[in-house]
GROMACS .gro file of C-alpha atoms in nm:
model
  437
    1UNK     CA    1   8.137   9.690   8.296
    2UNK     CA    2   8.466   9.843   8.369
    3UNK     CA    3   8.571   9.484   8.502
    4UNK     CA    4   8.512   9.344   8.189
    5UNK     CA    5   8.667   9.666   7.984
    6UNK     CA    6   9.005   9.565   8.199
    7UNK     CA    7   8.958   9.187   8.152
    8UNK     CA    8   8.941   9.097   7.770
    9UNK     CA    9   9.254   9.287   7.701
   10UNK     CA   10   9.429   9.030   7.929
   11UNK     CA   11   9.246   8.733   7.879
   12UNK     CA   12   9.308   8.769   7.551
   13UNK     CA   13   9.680   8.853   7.541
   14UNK     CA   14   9.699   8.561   7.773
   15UNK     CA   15   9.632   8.360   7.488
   16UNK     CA   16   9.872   8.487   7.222
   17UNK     CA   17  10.109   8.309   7.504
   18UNK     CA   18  10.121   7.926   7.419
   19UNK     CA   19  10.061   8.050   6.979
   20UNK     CA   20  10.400   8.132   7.039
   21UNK     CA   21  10.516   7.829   7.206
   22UNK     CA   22  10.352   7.620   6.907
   23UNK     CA   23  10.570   7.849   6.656
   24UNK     CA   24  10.860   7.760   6.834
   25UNK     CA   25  10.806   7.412   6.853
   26UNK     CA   26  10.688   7.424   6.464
   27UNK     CA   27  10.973   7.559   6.339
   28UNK     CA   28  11.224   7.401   6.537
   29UNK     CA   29  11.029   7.061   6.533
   30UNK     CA   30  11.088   7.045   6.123
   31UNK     CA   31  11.487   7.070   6.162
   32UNK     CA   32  11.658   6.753   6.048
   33UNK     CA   33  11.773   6.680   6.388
   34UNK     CA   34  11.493   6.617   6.771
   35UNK     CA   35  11.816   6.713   6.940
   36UNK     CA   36  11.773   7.092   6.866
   37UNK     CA   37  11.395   7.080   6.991
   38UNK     CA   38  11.484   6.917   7.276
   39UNK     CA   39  11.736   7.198   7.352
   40UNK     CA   40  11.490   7.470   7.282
   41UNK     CA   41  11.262   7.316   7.527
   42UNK     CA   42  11.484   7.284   7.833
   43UNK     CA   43  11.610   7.653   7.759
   44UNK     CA   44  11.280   7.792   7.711
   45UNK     CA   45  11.147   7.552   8.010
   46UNK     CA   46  11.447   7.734   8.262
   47UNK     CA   47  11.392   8.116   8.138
   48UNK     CA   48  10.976   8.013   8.207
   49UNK     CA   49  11.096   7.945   8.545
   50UNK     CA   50  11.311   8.203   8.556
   51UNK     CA   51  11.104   8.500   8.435
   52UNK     CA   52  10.816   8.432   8.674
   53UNK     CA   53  10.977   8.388   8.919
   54UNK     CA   54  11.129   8.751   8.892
   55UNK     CA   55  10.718   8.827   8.806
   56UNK     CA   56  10.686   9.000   9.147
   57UNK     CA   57  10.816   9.339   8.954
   58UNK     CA   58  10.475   9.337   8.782
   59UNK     CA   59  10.222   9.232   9.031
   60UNK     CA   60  10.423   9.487   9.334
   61UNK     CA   61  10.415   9.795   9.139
   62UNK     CA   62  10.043   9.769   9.027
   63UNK     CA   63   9.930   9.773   9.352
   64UNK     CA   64  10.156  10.045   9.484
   65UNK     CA   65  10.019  10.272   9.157
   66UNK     CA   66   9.699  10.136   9.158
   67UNK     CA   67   9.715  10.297   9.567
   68UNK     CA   68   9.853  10.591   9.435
   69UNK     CA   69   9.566  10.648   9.182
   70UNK     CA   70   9.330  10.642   9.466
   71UNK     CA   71   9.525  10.886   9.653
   72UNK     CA   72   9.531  11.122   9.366
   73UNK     CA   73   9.920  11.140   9.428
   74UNK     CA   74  10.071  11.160   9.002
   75UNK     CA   75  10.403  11.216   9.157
   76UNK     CA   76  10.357  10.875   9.342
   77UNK     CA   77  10.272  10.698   9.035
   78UNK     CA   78  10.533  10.877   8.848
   79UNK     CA   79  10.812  10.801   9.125
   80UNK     CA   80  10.666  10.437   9.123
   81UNK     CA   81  10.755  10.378   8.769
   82UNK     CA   82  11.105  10.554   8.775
   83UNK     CA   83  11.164  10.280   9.115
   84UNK     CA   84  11.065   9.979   8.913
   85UNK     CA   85  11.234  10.038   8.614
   86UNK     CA   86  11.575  10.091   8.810
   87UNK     CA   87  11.527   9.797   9.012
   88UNK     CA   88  11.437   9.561   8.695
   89UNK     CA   89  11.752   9.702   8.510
   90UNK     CA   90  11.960   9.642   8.794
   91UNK     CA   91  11.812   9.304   8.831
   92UNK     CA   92  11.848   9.202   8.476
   93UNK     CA   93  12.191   9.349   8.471
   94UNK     CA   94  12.318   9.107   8.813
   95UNK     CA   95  12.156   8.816   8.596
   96UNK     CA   96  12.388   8.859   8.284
   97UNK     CA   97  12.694   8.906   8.515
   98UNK     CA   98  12.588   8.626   8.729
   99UNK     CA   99  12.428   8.422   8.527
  100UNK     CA  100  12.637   8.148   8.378
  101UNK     CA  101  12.625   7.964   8.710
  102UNK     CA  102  12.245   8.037   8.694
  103UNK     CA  103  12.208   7.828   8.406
  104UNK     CA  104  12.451   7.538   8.535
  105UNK     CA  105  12.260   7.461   8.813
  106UNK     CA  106  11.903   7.500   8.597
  107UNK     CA  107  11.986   7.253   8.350
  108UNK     CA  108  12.160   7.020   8.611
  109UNK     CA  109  11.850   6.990   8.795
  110UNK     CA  110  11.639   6.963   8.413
  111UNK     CA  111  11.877   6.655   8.380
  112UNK     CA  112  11.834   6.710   8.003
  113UNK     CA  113  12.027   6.426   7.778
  114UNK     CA  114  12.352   6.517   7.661
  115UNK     CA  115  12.304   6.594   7.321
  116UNK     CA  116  12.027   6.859   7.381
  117UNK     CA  117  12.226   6.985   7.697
  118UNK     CA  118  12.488   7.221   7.506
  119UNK     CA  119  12.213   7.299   7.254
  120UNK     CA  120  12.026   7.453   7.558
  121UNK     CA  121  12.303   7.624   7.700
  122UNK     CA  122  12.380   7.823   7.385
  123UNK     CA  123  12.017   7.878   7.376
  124UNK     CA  124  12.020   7.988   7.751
  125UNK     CA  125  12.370   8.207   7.710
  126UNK     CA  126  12.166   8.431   7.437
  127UNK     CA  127  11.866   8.468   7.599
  128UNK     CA  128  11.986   8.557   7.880
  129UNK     CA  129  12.102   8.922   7.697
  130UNK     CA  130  11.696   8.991   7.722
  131UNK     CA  131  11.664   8.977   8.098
  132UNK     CA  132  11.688   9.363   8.158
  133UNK     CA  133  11.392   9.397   7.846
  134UNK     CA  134  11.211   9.131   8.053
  135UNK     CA  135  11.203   9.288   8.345
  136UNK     CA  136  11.167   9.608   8.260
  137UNK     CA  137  10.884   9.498   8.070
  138UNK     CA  138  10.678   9.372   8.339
  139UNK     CA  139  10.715   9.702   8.533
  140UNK     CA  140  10.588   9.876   8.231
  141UNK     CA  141  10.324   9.646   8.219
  142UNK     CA  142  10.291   9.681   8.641
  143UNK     CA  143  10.251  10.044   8.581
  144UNK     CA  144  10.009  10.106   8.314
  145UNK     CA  145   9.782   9.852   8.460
  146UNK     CA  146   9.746   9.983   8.814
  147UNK     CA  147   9.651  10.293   8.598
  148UNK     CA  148   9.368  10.063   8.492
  149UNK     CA  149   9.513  10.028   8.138
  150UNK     CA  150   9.499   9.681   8.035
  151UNK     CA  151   9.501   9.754   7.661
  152UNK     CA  152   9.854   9.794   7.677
  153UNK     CA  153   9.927   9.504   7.805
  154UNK     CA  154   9.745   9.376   7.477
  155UNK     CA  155   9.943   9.592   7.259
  156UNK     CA  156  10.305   9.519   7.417
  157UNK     CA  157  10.201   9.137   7.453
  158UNK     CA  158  10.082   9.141   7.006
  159UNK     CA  159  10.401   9.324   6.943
  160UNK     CA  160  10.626   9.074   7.123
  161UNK     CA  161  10.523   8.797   7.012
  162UNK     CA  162  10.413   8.888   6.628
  163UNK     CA  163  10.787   9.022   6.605
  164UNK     CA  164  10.919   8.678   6.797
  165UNK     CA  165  10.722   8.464   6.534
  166UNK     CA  166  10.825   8.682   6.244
  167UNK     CA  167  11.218   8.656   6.335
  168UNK     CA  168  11.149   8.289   6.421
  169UNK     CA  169  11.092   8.220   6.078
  170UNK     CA  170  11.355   8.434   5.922
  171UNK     CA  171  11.617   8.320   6.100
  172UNK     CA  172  11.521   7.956   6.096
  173UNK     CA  173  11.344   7.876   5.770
  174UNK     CA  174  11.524   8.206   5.592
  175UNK     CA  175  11.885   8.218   5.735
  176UNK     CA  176  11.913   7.829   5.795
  177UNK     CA  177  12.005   7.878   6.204
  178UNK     CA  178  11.852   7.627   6.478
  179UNK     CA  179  11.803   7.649   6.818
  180UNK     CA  180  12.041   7.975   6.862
  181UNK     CA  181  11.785   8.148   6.592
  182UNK     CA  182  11.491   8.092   6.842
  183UNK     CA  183  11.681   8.246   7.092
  184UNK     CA  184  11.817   8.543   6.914
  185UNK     CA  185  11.490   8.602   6.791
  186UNK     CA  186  11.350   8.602   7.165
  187UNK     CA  187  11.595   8.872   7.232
  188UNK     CA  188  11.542   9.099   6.967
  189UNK     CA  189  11.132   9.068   7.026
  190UNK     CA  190  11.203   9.174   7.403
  191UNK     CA  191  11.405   9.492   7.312
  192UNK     CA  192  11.099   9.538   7.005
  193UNK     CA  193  10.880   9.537   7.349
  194UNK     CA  194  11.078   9.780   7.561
  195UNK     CA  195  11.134  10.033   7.290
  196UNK     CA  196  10.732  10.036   7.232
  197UNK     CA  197  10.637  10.051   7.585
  198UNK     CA  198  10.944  10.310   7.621
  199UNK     CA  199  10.715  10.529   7.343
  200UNK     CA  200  10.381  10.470   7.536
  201UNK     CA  201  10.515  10.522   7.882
  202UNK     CA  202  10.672  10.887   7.726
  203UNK     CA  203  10.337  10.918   7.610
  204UNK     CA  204  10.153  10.882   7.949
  205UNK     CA  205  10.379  11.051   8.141
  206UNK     CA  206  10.267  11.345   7.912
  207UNK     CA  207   9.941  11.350   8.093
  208UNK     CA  208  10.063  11.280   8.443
  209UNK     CA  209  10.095  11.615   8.627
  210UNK     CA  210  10.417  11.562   8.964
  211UNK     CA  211  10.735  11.509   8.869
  212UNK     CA  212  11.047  11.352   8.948
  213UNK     CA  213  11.203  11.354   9.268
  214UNK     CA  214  11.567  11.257   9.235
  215UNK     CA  215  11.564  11.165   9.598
  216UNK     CA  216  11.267  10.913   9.535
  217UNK     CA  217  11.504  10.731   9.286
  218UNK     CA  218  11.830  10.764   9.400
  219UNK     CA  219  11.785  10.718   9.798
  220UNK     CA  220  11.770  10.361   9.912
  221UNK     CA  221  11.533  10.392  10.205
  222UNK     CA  222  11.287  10.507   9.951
  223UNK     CA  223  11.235  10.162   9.808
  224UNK     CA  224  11.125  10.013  10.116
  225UNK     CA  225  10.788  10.014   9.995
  226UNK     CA  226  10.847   9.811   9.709
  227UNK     CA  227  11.090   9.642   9.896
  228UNK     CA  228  10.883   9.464  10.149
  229UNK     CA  229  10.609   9.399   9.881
  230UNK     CA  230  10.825   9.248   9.614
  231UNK     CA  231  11.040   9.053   9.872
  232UNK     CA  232  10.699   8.874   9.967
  233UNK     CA  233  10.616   8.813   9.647
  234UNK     CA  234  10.933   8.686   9.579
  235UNK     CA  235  10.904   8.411   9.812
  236UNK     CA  236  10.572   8.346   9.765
  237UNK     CA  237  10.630   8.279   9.371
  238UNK     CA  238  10.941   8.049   9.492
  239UNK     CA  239  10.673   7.843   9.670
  240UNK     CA  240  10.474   7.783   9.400
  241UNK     CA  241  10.741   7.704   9.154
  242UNK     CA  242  10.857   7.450   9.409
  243UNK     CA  243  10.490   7.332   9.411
  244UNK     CA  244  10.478   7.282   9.041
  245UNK     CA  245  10.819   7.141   8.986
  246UNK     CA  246  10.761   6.894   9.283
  247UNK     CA  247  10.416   6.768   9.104
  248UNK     CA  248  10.639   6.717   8.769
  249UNK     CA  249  10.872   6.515   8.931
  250UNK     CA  250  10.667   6.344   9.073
  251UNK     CA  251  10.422   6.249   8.819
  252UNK     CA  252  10.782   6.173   8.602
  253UNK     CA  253  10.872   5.906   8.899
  254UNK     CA  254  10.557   5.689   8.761
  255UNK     CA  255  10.663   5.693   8.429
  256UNK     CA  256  10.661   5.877   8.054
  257UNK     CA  257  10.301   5.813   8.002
  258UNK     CA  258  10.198   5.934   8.317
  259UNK     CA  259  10.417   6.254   8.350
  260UNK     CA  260  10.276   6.314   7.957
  261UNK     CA  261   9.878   6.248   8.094
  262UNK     CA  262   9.971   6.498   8.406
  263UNK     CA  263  10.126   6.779   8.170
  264UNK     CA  264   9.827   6.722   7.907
  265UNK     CA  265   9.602   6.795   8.211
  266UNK     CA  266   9.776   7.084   8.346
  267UNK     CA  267   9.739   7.261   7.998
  268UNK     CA  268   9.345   7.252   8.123
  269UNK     CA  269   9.474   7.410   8.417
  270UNK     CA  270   9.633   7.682   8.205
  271UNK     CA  271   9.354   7.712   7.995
  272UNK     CA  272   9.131   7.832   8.260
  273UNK     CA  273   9.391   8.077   8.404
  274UNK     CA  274   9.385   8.274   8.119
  275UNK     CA  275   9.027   8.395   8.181
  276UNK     CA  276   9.049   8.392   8.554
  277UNK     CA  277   9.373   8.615   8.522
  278UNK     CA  278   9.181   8.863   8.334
  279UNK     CA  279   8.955   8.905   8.634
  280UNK     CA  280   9.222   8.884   8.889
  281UNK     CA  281   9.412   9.157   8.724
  282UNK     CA  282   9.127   9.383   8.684
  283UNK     CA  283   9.081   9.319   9.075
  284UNK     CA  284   9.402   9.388   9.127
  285UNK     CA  285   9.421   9.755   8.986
  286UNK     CA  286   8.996   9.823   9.084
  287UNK     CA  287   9.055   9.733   9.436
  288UNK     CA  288   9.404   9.927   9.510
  289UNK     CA  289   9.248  10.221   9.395
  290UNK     CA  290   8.948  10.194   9.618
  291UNK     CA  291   9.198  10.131   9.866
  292UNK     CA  292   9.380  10.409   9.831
  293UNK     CA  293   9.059  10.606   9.826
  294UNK     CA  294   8.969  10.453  10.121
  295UNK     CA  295   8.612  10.398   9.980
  296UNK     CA  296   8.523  10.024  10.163
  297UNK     CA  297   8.184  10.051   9.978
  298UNK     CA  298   8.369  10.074   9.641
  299UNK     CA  299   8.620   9.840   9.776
  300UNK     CA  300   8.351   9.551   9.874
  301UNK     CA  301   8.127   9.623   9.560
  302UNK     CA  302   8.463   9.518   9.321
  303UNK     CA  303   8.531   9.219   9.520
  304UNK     CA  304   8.165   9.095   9.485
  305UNK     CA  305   8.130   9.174   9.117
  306UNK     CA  306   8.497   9.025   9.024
  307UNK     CA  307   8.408   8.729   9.238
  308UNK     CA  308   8.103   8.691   8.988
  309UNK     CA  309   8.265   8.696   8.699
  310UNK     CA  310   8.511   8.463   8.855
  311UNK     CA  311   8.283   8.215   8.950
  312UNK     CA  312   8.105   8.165   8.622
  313UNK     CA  313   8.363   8.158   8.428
  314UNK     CA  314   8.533   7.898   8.609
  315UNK     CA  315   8.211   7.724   8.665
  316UNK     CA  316   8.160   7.729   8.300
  317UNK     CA  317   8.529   7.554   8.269
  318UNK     CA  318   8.420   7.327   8.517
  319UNK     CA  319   8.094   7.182   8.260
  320UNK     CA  320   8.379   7.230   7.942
  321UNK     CA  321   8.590   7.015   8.124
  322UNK     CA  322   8.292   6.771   8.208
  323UNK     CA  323   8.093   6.722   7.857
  324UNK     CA  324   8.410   6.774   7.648
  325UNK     CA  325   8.722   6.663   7.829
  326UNK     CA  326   8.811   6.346   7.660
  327UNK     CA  327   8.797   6.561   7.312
  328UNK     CA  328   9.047   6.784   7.443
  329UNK     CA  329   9.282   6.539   7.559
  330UNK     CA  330   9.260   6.405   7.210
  331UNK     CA  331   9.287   6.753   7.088
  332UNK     CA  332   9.650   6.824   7.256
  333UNK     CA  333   9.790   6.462   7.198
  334UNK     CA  334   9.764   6.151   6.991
  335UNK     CA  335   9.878   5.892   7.172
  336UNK     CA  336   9.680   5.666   7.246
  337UNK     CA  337   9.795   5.582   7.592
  338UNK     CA  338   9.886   5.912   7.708
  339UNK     CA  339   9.462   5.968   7.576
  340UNK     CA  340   9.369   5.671   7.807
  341UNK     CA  341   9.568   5.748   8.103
  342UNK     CA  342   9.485   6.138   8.097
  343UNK     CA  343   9.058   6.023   8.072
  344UNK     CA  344   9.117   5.848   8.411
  345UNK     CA  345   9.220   6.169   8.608
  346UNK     CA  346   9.055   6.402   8.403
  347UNK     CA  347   8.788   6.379   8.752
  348UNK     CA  348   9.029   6.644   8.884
  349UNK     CA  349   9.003   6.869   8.622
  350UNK     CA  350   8.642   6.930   8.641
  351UNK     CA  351   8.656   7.036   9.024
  352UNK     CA  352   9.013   7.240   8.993
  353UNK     CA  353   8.854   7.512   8.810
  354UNK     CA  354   8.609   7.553   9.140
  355UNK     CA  355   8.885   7.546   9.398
  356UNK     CA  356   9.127   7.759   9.236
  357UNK     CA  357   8.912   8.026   9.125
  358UNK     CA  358   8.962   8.150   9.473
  359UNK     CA  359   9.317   8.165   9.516
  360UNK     CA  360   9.301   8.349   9.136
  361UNK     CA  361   9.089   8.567   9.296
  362UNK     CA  362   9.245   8.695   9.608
  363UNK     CA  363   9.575   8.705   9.489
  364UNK     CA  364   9.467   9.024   9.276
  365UNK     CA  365   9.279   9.142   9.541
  366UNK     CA  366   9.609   9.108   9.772
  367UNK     CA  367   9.806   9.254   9.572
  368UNK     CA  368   9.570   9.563   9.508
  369UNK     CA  369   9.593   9.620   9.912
  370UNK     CA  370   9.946   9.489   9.883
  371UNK     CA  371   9.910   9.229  10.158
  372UNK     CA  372  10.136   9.040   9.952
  373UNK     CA  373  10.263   8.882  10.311
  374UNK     CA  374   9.932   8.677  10.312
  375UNK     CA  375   9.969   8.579   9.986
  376UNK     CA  376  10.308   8.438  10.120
  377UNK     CA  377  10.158   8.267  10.371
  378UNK     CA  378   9.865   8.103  10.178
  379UNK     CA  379  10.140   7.916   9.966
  380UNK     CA  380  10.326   7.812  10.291
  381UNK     CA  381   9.983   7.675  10.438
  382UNK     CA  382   9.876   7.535  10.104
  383UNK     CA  383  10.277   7.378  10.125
  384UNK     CA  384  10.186   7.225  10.482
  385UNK     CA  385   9.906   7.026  10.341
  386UNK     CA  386  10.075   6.972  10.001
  387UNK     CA  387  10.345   6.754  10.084
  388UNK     CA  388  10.215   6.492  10.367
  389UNK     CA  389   9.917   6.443  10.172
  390UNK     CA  390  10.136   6.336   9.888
  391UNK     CA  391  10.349   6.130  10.146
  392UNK     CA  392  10.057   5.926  10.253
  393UNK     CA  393   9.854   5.890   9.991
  394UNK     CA  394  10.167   5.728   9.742
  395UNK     CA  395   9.985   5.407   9.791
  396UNK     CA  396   9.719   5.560   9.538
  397UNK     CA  397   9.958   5.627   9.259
  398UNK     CA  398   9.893   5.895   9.089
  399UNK     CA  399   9.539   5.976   9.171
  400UNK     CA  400   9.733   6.033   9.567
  401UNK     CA  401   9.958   6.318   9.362
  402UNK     CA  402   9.641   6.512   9.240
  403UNK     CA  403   9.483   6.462   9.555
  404UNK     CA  404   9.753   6.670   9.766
  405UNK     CA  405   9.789   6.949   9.447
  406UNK     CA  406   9.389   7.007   9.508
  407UNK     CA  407   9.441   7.002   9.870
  408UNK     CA  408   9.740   7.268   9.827
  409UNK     CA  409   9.539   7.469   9.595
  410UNK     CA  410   9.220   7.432   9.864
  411UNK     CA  411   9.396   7.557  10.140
  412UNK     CA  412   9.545   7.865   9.926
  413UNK     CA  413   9.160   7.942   9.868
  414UNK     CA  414   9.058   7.880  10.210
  415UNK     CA  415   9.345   8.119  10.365
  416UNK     CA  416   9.336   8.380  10.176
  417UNK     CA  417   8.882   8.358  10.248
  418UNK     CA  418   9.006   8.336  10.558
  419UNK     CA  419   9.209   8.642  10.566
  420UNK     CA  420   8.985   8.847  10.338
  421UNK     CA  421   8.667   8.826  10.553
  422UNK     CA  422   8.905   8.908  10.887
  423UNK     CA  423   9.035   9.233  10.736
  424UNK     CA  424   8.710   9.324  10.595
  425UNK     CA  425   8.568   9.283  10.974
  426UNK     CA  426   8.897   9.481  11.119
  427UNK     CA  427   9.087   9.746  10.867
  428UNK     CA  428   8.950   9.735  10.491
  429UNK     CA  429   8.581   9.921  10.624
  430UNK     CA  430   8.485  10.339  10.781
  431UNK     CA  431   8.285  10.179  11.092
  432UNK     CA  432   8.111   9.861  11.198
  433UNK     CA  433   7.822  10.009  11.076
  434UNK     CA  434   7.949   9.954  10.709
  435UNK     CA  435   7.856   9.584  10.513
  436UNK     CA  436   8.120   9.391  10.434
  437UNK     CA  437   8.081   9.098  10.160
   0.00000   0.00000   0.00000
């Protein structure tokens, strides 16, 4: 039950997520001119890129709090948040000063045309003023859910958006701007967000007993905790941007209808994150507080009812994807040929769901322990098998491309198994004495 209780709120927050993206595109999309949608999506399409890649601020301090829950330490959790804030607004600060280059180099290599080009830069240049909220945001978010909050999550995620759509419009439809209004409204949506989770953090910190410690936030050598985790993390989100970017380009080296068919498909791969997310999040703060308890019996008994819930769900995406996939792909495009050449691969999308619930899995229950090193190394391994597949299966087209992404997302799964049932043999149990799953 608690699982679940932790779950919903981000499974469904998850999907407030692409509502927002069909706003944007609405109200852009119905501007006299395709040049200013085009330039919202290549600046939106960089700062996606961009943002998660800097995600590691969320997933690093939930473990480290959820930890310090199990220890009983408040000051820890306290000191935790006061690290993770500084670290984000130092972050987001480098990435205004530096961050003209930044967006040079991301929309030379998004080759964009050149009429959407400078509409994306302005776009770029303003959001770009939200990258301290941003970050901040997800240590907020880091925080209250190793505390085994995900409600807030919920609440931040309905504010941000619900303001974003409202200022959409108003600037758009009401104040007659384009692609700069999007943006603007982005920004002002992100502050909306840090101000609120400002108020609920003050809130919480109300019924945290420790305090403090100046030398916990001011000293260097204390961040070498979430140092070494985020620094993982770092790289290991790198990896799997290059994963993704390599499959878009290519899928875009066979052609428009093909790259369209592969990004219709990966929206089914998106689909079913949003539920497994939920679960992997709830693992994520469950298990780093048994682990900072040291309970293994706890500690097992999370994995193995997560891993449940995990299973069936994607299972159940698995049959969706079966019985109903062709009414989908008609559902997020009507082209006809983009509807024919997304059927034929649409195989793929009814084992993905199978494969990947793993990696979904033990990534949150990584990141409770914060073994965020093996999570590093699952994307390297999954890397290793990734690209020669690709390179000798190009004779089969396309169907050769989603062969090596299944591969790379197999051999995530199967290392981080791998790696689970090892530890739960050698450090993560009391005795030998004690079960492990």
């Amino acid at each position: 039950m608690r699982i679940w209780t932790l779950a919903w709120p981000i499974i469904l927050s998850n999907i407030t997520v692409p509502l927002l993206g069909l706003v944007d595109t609405a109200v852009v999309g119905h501007l006299p001119d395709s040049r200013y949608l085009a330039g919202v999506t290549l600046g939106a399409t960089l700062f996606s890129f961009l943002y998660w890649g800097f995600g590691f601020l969320r997933m690093g301090t939930t473990g480290l709090v959820a930890q310090a829950i199990g220890r009983e330490a408040s000051s820890d959790v306290r000191n935790l948040l006061g690290q993770s804030l500084i670290m984000a607004l130092v972050i987001g600060t480098l990435l205004i000063v530096f961050g003209s280059p930044l967006i040079s180099l991301g929309l030379w290599l998004l080759d964009g045309s050149a009429e959407a080009t400078p509409l994306a830069r302005e776009y770029a240049e303003i959001r770009l003023w939200s990258a301290p909220a941003v970050l901040a945001n997800y240590a907020i978010l880091g925080w209250f859910l190793g505390q085994q909050n995900s409600r807030v999550t919920l609440m931040i995620l309905l504010l941000t958006n619900s303001v974003n759509i409202l200022l959409d419009l108003w600037f758009v439809v009401g104040l007659g701007m384009t692609s700069n209004g999007v943006a603007l409204a982005s920004v002002f949506a992100d502050y909306s967000a840090l101000a609120f989770g400002g108020y609920l953090v003050l809130r919480q910190l109300g019924h945290l007993e420790g305090r403090f410690q100046r030398q916990r936030l001011l000293a260097l050598k204390a961040y070498s905790a979430l140092f070494n985790v985020n620094a993982n993390l770092f790289v290991r989100t790198l990896g799997l941007l290059f994963a993704m970017a390599f499959f878009t380009a290519q899928g875009a080296r066979q052609g428009d209808t093909v790259l369209a068919a592969n990004a219709v498909l990966l929206q089914f791969i998106m689909l079913t994150s949003y539920a497994l997310d939920g679960f992997a999040h709830a693992a994520e703060s469950l298990v780093g507080r048994a682990y900072g308890r040291r309970d293994w019996r706890e500690f097992a008994a999370t994995v193995r009812a997560t891993a449940h819930f995990s299973f069936w769900t994607s299972a159940a995406a698995a049959l969706l994807f079966a019985v109903g996939g062709n009414q989908l792909i008609a559902l997020l495009t009507g082209l006809d040929d983009v509807r024919a050449t997304a059927a034929i691969y649409l195989p793929w999308m009814v084992v993905m769901p199978l494969i990947a619930v793993w990696s979904y899995l033990f990534d949150g229950v990584f990141i409770g322990t914060t073994a965020v090193r093996e999570m590093r190394n699952s994307i390297f391994a999954g890397l290793a098998v990734y690209l020669p597949t690709w390179w000798f299966c190009q004779g089969l087209g396309n169907h050769g491309l989603w062969l090596a992404f299944t591969l790379f997302t197999l051999t995530r799964s199967a290392v981080l198994i791998g790696y689970y049932r090892y530890y739960r043999l050698t450090r993560w149990r009391a005795s030998p004495r004690v079960s492990h799953l």
